[in-house]
PDB file of C-alpha atoms in Angstrom:
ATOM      1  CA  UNK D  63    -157.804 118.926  -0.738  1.00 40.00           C
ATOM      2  CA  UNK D  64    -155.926 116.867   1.758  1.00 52.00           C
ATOM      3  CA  UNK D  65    -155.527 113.351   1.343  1.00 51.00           C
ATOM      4  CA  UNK D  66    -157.688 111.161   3.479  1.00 54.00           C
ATOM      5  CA  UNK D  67    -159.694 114.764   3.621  1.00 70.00           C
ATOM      6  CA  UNK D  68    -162.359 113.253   5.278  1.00 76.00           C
ATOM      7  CA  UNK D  69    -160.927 111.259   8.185  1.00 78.00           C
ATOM      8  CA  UNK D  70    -158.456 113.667   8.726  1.00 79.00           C
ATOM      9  CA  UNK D  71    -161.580 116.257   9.044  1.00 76.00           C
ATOM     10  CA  UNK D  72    -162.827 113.815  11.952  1.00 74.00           C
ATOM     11  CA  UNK D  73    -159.596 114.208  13.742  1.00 74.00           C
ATOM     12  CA  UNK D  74    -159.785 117.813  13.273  1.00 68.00           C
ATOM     13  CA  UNK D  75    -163.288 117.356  15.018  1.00 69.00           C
ATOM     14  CA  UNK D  76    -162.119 115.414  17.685  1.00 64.00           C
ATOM     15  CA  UNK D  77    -159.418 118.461  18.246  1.00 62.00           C
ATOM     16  CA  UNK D  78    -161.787 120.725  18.237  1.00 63.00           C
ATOM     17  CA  UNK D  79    -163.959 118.997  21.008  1.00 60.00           C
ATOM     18  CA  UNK D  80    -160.798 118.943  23.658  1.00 59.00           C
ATOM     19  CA  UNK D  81    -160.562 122.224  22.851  1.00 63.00           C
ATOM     20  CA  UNK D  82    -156.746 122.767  21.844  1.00 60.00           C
ATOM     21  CA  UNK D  83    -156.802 126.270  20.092  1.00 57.00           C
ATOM     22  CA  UNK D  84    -158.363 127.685  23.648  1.00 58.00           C
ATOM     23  CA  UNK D  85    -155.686 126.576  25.205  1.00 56.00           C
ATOM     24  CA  UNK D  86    -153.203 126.935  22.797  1.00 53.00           C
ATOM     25  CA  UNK D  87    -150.145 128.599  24.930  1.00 60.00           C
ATOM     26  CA  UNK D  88    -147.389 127.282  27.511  1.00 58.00           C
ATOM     27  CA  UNK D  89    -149.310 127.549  30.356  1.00 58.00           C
ATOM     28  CA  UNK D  90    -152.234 125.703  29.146  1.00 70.00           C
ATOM     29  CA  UNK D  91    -149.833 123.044  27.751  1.00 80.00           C
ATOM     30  CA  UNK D  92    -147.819 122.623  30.430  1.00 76.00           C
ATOM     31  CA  UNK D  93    -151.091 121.625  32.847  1.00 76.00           C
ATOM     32  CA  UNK D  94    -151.993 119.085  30.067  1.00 78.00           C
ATOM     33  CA  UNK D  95    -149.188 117.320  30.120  1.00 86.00           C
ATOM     34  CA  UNK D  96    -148.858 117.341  33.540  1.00 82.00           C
ATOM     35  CA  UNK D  97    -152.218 115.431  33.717  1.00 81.00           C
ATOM     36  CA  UNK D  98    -150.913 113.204  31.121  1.00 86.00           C
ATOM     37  CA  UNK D  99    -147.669 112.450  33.879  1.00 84.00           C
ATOM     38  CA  UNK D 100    -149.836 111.467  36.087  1.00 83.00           C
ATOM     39  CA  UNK D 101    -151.689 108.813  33.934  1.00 80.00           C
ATOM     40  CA  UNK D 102    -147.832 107.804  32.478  1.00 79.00           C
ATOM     41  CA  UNK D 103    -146.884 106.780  36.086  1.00 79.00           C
ATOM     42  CA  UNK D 104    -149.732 104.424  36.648  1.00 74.00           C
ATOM     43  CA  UNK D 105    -148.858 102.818  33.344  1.00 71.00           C
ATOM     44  CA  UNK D 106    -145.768 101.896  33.863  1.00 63.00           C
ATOM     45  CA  UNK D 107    -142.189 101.683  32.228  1.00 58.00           C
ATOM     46  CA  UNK D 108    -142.525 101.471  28.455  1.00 61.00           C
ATOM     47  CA  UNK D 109    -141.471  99.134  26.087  1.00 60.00           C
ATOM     48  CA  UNK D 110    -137.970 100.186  24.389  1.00 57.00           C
ATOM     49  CA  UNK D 111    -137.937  98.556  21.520  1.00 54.00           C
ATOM     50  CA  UNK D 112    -141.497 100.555  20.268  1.00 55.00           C
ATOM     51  CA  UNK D 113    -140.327 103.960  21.900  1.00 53.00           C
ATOM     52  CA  UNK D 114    -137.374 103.522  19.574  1.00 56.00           C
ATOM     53  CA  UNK D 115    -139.087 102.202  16.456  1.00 49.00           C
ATOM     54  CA  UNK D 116    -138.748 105.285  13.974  1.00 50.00           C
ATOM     55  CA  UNK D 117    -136.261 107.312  15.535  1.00 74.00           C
ATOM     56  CA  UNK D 118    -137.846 109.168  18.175  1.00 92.00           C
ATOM     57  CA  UNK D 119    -137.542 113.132  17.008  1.00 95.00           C
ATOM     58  CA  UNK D 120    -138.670 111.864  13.101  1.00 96.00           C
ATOM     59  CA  UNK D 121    -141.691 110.736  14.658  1.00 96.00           C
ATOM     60  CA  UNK D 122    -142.589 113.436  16.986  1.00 97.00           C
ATOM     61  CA  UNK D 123    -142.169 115.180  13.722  1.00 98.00           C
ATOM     62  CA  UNK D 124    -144.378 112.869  11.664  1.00 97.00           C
ATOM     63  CA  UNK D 125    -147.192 112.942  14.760  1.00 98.00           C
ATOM     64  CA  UNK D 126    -147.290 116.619  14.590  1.00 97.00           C
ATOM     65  CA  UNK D 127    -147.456 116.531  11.038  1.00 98.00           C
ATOM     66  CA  UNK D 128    -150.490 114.417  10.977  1.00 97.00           C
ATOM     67  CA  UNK D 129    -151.870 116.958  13.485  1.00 94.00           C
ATOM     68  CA  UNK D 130    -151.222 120.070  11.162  1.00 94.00           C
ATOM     69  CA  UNK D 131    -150.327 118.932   7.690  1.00 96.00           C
ATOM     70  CA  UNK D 132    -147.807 121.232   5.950  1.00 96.00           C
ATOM     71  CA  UNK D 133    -145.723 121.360   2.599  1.00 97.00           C
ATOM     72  CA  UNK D 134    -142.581 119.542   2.825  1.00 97.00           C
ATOM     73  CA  UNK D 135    -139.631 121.668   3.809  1.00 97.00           C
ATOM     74  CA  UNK D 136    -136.195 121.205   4.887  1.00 97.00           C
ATOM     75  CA  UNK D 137    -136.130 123.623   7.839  1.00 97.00           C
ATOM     76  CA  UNK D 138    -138.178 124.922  10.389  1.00 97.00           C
ATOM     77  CA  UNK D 139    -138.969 128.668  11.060  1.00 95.00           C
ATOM     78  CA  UNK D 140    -136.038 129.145  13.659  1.00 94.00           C
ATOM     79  CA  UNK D 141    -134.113 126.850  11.145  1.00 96.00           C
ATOM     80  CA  UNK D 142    -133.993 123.649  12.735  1.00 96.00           C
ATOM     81  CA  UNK D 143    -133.339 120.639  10.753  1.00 96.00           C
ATOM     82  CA  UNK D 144    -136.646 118.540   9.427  1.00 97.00           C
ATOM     83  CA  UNK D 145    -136.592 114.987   9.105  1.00 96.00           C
ATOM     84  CA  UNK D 146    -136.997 114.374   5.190  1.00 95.00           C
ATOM     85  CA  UNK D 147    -139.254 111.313   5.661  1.00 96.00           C
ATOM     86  CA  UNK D 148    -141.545 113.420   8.640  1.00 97.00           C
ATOM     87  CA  UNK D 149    -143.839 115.113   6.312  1.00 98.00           C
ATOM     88  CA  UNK D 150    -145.913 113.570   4.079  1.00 96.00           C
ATOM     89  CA  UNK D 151    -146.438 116.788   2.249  1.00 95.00           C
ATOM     90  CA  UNK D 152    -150.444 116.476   1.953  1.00 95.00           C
ATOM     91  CA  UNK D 153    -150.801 120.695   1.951  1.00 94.00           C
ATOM     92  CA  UNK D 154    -149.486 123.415   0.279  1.00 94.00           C
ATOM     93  CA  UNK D 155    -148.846 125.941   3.347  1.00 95.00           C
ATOM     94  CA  UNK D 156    -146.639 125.213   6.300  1.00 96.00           C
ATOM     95  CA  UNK D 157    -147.817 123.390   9.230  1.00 96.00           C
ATOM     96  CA  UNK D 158    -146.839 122.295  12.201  1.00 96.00           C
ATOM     97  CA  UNK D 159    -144.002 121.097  11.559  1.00 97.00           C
ATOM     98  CA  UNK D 160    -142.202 123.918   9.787  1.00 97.00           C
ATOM     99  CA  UNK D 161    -143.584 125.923  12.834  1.00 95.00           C
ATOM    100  CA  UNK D 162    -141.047 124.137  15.347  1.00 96.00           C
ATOM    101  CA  UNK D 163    -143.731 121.665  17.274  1.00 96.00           C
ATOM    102  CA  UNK D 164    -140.654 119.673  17.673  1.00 97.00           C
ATOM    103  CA  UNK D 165    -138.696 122.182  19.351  1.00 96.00           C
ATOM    104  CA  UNK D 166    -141.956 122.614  22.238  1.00 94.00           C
ATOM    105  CA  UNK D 167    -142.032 119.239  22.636  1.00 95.00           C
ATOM    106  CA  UNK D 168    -138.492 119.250  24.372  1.00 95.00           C
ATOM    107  CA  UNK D 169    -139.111 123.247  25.643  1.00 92.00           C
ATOM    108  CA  UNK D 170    -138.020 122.496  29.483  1.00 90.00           C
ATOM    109  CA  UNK D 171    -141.415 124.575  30.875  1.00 87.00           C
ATOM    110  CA  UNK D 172    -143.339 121.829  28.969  1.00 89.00           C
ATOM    111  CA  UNK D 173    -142.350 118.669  30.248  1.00 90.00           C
ATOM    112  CA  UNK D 174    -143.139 116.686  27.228  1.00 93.00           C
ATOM    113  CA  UNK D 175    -139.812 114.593  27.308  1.00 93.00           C
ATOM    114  CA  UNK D 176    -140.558 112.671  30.494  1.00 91.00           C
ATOM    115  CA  UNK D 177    -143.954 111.403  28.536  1.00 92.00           C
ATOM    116  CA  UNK D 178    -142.080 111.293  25.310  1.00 93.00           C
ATOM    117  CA  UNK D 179    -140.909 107.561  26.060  1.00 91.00           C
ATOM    118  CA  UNK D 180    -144.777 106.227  26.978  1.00 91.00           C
ATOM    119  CA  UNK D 181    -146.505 108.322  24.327  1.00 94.00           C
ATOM    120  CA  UNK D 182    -144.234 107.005  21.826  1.00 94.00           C
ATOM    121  CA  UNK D 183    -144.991 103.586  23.031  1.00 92.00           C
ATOM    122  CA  UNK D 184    -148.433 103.920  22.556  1.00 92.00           C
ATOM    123  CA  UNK D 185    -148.081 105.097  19.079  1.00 95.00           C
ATOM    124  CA  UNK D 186    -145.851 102.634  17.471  1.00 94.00           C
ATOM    125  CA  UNK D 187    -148.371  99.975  19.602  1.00 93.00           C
ATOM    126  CA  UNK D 188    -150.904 101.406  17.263  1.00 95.00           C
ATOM    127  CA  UNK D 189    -149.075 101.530  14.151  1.00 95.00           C
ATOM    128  CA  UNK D 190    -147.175  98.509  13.830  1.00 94.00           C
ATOM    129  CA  UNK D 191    -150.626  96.733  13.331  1.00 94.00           C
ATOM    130  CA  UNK D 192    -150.612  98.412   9.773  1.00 95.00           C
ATOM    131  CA  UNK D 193    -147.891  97.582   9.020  1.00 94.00           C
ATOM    132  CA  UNK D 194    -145.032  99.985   9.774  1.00 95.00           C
ATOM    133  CA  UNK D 195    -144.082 101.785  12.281  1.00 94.00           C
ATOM    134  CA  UNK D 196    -145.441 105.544  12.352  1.00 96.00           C
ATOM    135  CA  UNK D 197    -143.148 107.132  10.816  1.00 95.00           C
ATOM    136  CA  UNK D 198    -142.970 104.863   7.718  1.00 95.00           C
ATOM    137  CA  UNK D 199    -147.118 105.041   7.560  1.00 96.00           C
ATOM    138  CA  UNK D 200    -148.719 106.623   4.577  1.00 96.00           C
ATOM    139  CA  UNK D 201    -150.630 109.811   5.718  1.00 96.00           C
ATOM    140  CA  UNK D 202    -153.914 108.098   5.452  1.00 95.00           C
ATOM    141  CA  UNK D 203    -152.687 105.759   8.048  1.00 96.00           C
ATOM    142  CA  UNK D 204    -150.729 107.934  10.523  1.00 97.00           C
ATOM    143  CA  UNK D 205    -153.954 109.699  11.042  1.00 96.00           C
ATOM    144  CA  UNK D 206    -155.947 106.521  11.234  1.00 95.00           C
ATOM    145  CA  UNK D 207    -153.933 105.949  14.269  1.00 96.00           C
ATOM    146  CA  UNK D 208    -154.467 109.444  16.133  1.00 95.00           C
ATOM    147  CA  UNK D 209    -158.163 108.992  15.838  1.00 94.00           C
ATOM    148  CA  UNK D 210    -157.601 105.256  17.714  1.00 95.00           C
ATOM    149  CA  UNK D 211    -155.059 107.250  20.096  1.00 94.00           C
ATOM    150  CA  UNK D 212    -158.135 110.243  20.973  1.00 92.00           C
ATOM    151  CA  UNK D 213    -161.086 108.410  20.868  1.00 91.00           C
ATOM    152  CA  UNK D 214    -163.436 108.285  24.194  1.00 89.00           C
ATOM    153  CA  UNK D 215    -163.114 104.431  24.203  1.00 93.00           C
ATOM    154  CA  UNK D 216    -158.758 104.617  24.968  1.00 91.00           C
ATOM    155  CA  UNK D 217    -158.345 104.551  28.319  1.00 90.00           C
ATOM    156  CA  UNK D 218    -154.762 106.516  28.005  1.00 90.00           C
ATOM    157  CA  UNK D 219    -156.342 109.023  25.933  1.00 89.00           C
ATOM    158  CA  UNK D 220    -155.038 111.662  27.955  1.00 90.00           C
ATOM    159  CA  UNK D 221    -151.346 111.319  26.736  1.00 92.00           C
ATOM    160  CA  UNK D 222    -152.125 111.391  23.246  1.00 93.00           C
ATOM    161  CA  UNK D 223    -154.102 114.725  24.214  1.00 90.00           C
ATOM    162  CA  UNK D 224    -150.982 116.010  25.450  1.00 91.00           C
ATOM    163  CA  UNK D 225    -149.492 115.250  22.290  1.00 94.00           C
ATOM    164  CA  UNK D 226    -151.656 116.514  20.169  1.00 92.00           C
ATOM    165  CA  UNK D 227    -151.598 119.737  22.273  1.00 91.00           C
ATOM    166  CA  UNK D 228    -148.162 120.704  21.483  1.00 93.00           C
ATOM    167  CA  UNK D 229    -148.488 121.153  17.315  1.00 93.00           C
ATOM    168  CA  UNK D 230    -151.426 123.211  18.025  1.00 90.00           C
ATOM    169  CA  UNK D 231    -149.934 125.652  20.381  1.00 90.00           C
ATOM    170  CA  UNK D 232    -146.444 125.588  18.494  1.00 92.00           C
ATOM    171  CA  UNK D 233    -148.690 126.607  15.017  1.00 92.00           C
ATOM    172  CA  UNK D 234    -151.468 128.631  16.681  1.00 86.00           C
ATOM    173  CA  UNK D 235    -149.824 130.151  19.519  1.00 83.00           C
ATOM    174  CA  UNK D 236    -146.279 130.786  17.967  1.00 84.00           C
ATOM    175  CA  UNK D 237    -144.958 129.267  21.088  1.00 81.00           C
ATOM    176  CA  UNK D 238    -141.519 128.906  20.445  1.00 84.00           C
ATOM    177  CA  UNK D 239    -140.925 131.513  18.095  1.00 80.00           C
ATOM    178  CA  UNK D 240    -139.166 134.655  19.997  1.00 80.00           C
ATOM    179  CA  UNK D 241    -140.119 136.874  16.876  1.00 74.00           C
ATOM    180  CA  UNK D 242    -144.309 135.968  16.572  1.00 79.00           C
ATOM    181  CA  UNK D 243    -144.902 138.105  13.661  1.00 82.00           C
ATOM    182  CA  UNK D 244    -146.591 137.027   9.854  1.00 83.00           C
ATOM    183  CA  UNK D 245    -143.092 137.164   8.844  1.00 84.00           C
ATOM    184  CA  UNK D 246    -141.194 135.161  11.412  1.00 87.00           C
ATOM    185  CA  UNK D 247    -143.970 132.248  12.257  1.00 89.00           C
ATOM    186  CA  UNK D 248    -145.659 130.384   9.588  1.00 91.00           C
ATOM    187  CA  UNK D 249    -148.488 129.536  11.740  1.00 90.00           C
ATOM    188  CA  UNK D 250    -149.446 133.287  12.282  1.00 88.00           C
ATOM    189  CA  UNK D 251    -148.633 134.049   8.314  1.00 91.00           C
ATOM    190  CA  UNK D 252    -150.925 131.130   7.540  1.00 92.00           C
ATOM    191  CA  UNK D 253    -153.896 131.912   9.615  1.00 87.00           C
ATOM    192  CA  UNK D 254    -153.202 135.488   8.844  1.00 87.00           C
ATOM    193  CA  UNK D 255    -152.195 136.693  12.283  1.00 81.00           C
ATOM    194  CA  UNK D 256    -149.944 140.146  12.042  1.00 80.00           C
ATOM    195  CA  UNK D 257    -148.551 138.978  15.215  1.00 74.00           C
ATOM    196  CA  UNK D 258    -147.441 140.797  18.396  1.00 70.00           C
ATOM    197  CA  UNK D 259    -146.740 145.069  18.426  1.00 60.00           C
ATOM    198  CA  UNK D 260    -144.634 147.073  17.877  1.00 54.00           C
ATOM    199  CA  UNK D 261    -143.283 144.159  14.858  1.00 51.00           C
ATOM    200  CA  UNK D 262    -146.279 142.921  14.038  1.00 48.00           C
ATOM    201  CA  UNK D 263    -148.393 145.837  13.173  1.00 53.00           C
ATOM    202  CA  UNK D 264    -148.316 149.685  13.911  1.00 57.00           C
ATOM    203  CA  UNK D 265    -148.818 151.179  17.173  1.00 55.00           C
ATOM    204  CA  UNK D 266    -150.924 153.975  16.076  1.00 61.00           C
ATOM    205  CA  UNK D 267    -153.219 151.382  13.654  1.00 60.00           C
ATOM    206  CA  UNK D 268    -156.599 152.415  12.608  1.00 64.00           C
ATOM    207  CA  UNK D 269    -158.888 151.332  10.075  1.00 61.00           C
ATOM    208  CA  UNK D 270    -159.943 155.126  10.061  1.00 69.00           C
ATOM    209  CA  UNK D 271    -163.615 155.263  10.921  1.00 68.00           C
ATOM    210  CA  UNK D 272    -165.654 154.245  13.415  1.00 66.00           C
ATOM    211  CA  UNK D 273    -166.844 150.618  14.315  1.00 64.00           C
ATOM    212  CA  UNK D 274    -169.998 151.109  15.290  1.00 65.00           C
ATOM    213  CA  UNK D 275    -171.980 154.134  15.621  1.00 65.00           C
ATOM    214  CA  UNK D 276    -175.230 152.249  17.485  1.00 69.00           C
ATOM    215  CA  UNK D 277    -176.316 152.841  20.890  1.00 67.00           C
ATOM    216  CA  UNK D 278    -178.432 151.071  22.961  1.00 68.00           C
ATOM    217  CA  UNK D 279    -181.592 152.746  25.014  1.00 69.00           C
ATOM    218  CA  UNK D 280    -179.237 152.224  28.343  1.00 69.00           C
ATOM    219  CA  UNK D 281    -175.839 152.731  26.839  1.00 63.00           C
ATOM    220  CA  UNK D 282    -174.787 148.997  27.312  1.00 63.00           C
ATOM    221  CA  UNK D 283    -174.987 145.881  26.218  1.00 58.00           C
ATOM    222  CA  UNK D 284    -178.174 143.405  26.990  1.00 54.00           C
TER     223      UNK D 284
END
């Protein structure tokens, strides 16, 4: 079971509710955190010192890690470098993490890095309060600090749903993966996806019999 199983289950929740996995893909990202610009501006320039408190790409790491927990792990999928202190290793299957979030967080189409500087703000604003900075925070912690960052009651909730956008759609969507097969993205292998044709399965699949052999009086559905 993860650690902090059941808070991290209410940030799962809270996911679920802005409706990530939907609209897990590039396009569906890429509006998000375009909405999120537009709240960014009115807030103003950040503070340096935060943006800058854990070493910004560790962090982004550590964020998406609290968004998908993984195993720990060295390397990404495409074989990026990890940050050893980024994952705090609370599940036995990759996560988001090991499936390149990073990398879609600085993808050009996204966007992310002109919001990187206020979201990270915002983050180490929350953190510090407990006593490090994020990416020094137990697990327990980091994810205490997401649910402050998404609840209804944060007025800048948006960015953080940005944020929190881009480990879904790296993990569910395979977003950054040029191969999106079981065997290429973890995501897929762990959700157990076979991934795109012809790679990902056969062309001429069947599972050789029919699906259904009802009828309705009128030949369609109600």
């Amino acid at each position: 079971m993860i650690a902090g199983g059941a808070e991290h289950g209410k940030l799962l929740a809270e996911c679920s509710r802005r409706d990530f996995v939907r609209r897990a893909s590039l396009l569906g990202l890429g509006l998000l955190v375009a909405e999120a610009l537009e709240v960014a501006r009115l807030m103003g320039a950040p503070e340096p010192a935060l943006a800058q408190a854990g070493g910004n790409d560790a962090t982004l790491q550590a964020f998406a890690d609290t968004m998908i927990p993984g195993r720990r792990a060295a390397t990404t999928d495409l074989g990026a470098a990890i940050d050893p202190s980024a994952i705090a290793g609370v599940d036995e299957l990759p996560g988001a993490v090991e499936a390149d979030a990073l990398a879609l967080f600085h993808h050009p189409e996204i966007g992310f890095d002109a919001l990187e500087p206020v979201f990270l703000t915002e983050l180490e604003s929350r953190s510090l309060p407990l006593g490090a900075n994020f990416l020094s925070l137990d697990f327990g912690h980091r994810v205490q600090v997401a649910l402050a960052g998404l609840d209804f009651s944060n007025s800048t909730r948006v960015v953080w749903e940005a944020a929190a956008a881009v480990p879904f759609t790296a993990f569910c969507a395979a977003a950054i993966n040029p191969n999106q097969t079981a065997a290429k993205a973890s995501g897929y292998r762990v959700m157990g996806l076979p991934g795109e044709a012809p790679n990902g399965y056969q062309r001429d699949f069947s599972y050789g019999r029919r699906l259904s052999r009802e009828r309705t009086t009128s030949g369609s559905l109600p």
